[in-house]
């Protein structure tokens, strides 16, 4: 046992070094926009959203997936989705059910027109994908995919 630690007294790494305790893990979250490129579940009631951003070459790249949607959010998003037309940028792709999992998701491609605002953990992999599921905040029908920041790998 490492001893008792009052976590409320050691909220930061710098604080933990001063008082001689181990650092605490803190997730840093931010909100950002992304483009819905596919869903799990049905078009009438999506379970989760597969999100992307365009790269500098104009290709829609997968960036992450949302957590399971609440029923009200699912219904609201469903009203804004359109089935994918021919030539969807993710045609033929498969998506992993989780980080390091070999299981693939059963997804339905949608027209990449809907922008959503999501809360994300800032941790990303080498290609710029989010390491943790995003949390849907709201649909942003007032924005177009061109308004969404480009995908940039971390430095």
Short mmCIF file of C-alpha atoms in Angstrom, two decimals:
data_model
loop_
_atom_site.label_atom_id
_atom_site.label_comp_id
_atom_site.label_asym_id
_atom_site.label_seq_id
_atom_site.Cartn_x
_atom_site.Cartn_y
_atom_site.Cartn_z
CA UNK A 1 0.00 0.00 0.00
CA UNK A 2 1.32 3.40 -0.95
CA UNK A 3 -0.35 5.28 1.85
CA UNK A 4 -3.47 7.34 2.02
CA UNK A 5 -3.80 10.16 -0.47
CA UNK A 6 -6.47 12.79 -0.47
CA UNK A 7 -7.06 13.11 -4.20
CA UNK A 8 -8.79 16.44 -3.76
CA UNK A 9 -5.51 17.83 -2.44
CA UNK A 10 -3.44 16.54 -5.39
CA UNK A 11 -5.28 17.45 -8.57
CA UNK A 12 -2.25 18.04 -10.80
CA UNK A 13 1.05 16.38 -11.60
CA UNK A 14 2.96 19.41 -10.27
CA UNK A 15 0.99 19.27 -7.02
CA UNK A 16 1.68 15.55 -6.64
CA UNK A 17 5.44 16.12 -6.98
CA UNK A 18 5.35 18.78 -4.28
CA UNK A 19 3.53 16.60 -1.76
CA UNK A 20 5.36 13.37 -2.69
CA UNK A 21 2.43 11.35 -4.01
CA UNK A 22 1.87 9.58 -7.30
CA UNK A 23 0.42 11.62 -10.16
CA UNK A 24 -3.25 11.21 -10.92
CA UNK A 25 -4.55 10.28 -14.36
CA UNK A 26 -6.66 13.07 -15.78
CA UNK A 27 -8.47 12.97 -19.09
CA UNK A 28 -8.35 16.23 -20.96
CA UNK A 29 -11.51 16.71 -23.00
CA UNK A 30 -12.49 19.30 -25.57
CA UNK A 31 -15.35 19.83 -27.98
CA UNK A 32 -14.89 19.74 -31.72
CA UNK A 33 -16.82 19.13 -34.91
CA UNK A 34 -16.76 16.06 -37.13
CA UNK A 35 -18.61 14.68 -40.15
CA UNK A 36 -20.89 11.65 -39.85
CA UNK A 37 -19.82 9.09 -42.46
CA UNK A 38 -21.50 5.94 -41.16
CA UNK A 39 -23.65 4.63 -38.32
CA UNK A 40 -24.22 1.48 -36.35
CA UNK A 41 -27.84 0.46 -35.89
CA UNK A 42 -30.50 1.50 -38.37
CA UNK A 43 -31.04 4.72 -40.30
CA UNK A 44 -34.28 5.17 -38.35
CA UNK A 45 -32.57 4.76 -34.95
CA UNK A 46 -28.75 4.90 -35.09
CA UNK A 47 -26.84 3.42 -32.13
CA UNK A 48 -23.55 5.23 -32.69
CA UNK A 49 -21.97 7.53 -35.26
CA UNK A 50 -18.73 6.88 -37.13
CA UNK A 51 -17.01 10.21 -37.61
CA UNK A 52 -14.47 11.63 -39.98
CA UNK A 53 -12.61 14.67 -41.18
CA UNK A 54 -11.14 15.51 -44.54
CA UNK A 55 -7.36 15.32 -44.88
CA UNK A 56 -5.24 17.76 -46.87
CA UNK A 57 -5.77 15.64 -50.00
CA UNK A 58 -9.56 15.98 -49.74
CA UNK A 59 -10.20 12.38 -48.59
CA UNK A 60 -12.64 11.72 -45.76
CA UNK A 61 -10.64 9.90 -43.08
CA UNK A 62 -12.13 8.04 -40.12
CA UNK A 63 -11.38 9.77 -36.81
CA UNK A 64 -13.51 7.89 -34.29
CA UNK A 65 -16.88 6.73 -33.08
CA UNK A 66 -19.38 8.07 -30.57
CA UNK A 67 -20.55 6.32 -27.46
CA UNK A 68 -24.01 4.75 -27.67
CA UNK A 69 -26.57 7.46 -28.39
CA UNK A 70 -29.47 8.19 -26.06
CA UNK A 71 -32.83 7.54 -27.73
CA UNK A 72 -33.72 11.25 -28.04
CA UNK A 73 -30.34 12.05 -29.62
CA UNK A 74 -30.66 9.05 -31.92
CA UNK A 75 -34.07 10.18 -33.17
CA UNK A 76 -32.87 13.76 -33.69
CA UNK A 77 -29.81 12.66 -35.67
CA UNK A 78 -31.80 10.11 -37.71
CA UNK A 79 -33.97 12.90 -39.10
CA UNK A 80 -30.85 14.57 -40.52
CA UNK A 81 -29.15 11.52 -42.09
CA UNK A 82 -29.35 10.47 -45.73
CA UNK A 83 -28.42 7.05 -47.12
CA UNK A 84 -25.07 6.97 -48.90
CA UNK A 85 -25.09 7.48 -52.63
CA UNK A 86 -22.71 5.76 -55.01
CA UNK A 87 -19.04 6.48 -54.52
CA UNK A 88 -19.00 6.93 -50.73
CA UNK A 89 -15.37 7.45 -49.62
CA UNK A 90 -15.60 4.59 -47.09
CA UNK A 91 -17.03 1.97 -49.45
CA UNK A 92 -15.22 -1.31 -48.78
CA UNK A 93 -13.77 -0.21 -45.45
CA UNK A 94 -14.20 -2.22 -42.25
CA UNK A 95 -14.27 -0.68 -38.80
CA UNK A 96 -13.00 -2.24 -35.58
CA UNK A 97 -15.41 -2.68 -32.69
CA UNK A 98 -12.82 -1.30 -30.28
CA UNK A 99 -9.21 -0.32 -29.79
CA UNK A 100 -7.10 -3.41 -30.55
CA UNK A 101 -10.16 -5.57 -31.28
CA UNK A 102 -10.36 -7.84 -34.33
CA UNK A 103 -14.16 -7.78 -34.22
CA UNK A 104 -15.63 -5.58 -36.93
CA UNK A 105 -18.69 -3.38 -36.70
CA UNK A 106 -21.77 -3.80 -38.84
CA UNK A 107 -22.13 -0.29 -40.25
CA UNK A 108 -24.41 1.57 -42.62
CA UNK A 109 -22.75 4.24 -44.73
CA UNK A 110 -24.50 7.60 -44.83
CA UNK A 111 -24.01 10.61 -47.05
CA UNK A 112 -21.15 12.58 -45.41
CA UNK A 113 -23.12 15.82 -45.10
CA UNK A 114 -24.06 16.04 -41.42
CA UNK A 115 -21.72 17.83 -39.02
CA UNK A 116 -21.93 17.07 -35.30
CA UNK A 117 -20.32 18.60 -32.24
CA UNK A 118 -18.68 16.02 -29.99
CA UNK A 119 -16.70 15.92 -26.78
CA UNK A 120 -13.42 14.08 -27.20
CA UNK A 121 -10.45 13.05 -25.12
CA UNK A 122 -7.46 14.77 -26.70
CA UNK A 123 -5.45 11.50 -26.88
CA UNK A 124 -4.91 10.54 -30.53
CA UNK A 125 -3.00 7.84 -32.38
CA UNK A 126 -0.24 8.50 -34.93
CA UNK A 127 -2.74 9.02 -37.76
CA UNK A 128 -4.82 11.53 -35.77
CA UNK A 129 -7.68 9.19 -34.80
CA UNK A 130 -9.23 9.67 -31.38
CA UNK A 131 -8.21 6.93 -28.93
CA UNK A 132 -11.45 7.10 -26.93
CA UNK A 133 -15.09 7.25 -28.01
CA UNK A 134 -16.54 10.71 -28.60
CA UNK A 135 -19.66 11.93 -26.81
CA UNK A 136 -22.31 13.50 -29.00
CA UNK A 137 -23.22 17.01 -27.87
CA UNK A 138 -25.46 18.07 -30.75
CA UNK A 139 -26.01 18.01 -34.48
CA UNK A 140 -24.76 21.09 -36.32
CA UNK A 141 -26.95 21.39 -39.44
CA UNK A 142 -25.86 25.04 -39.60
CA UNK A 143 -22.34 23.90 -40.59
CA UNK A 144 -21.19 22.22 -43.78
CA UNK A 145 -18.43 19.59 -43.98
CA UNK A 146 -16.16 22.30 -45.42
CA UNK A 147 -16.45 24.15 -42.08
CA UNK A 148 -14.91 21.24 -40.14
CA UNK A 149 -11.20 21.44 -39.30
CA UNK A 150 -8.94 19.24 -41.43
CA UNK A 151 -7.50 16.03 -40.02
CA UNK A 152 -3.96 16.66 -38.88
CA UNK A 153 -1.81 13.97 -37.26
CA UNK A 154 -0.36 14.90 -33.86
CA UNK A 155 3.16 16.29 -33.80
#
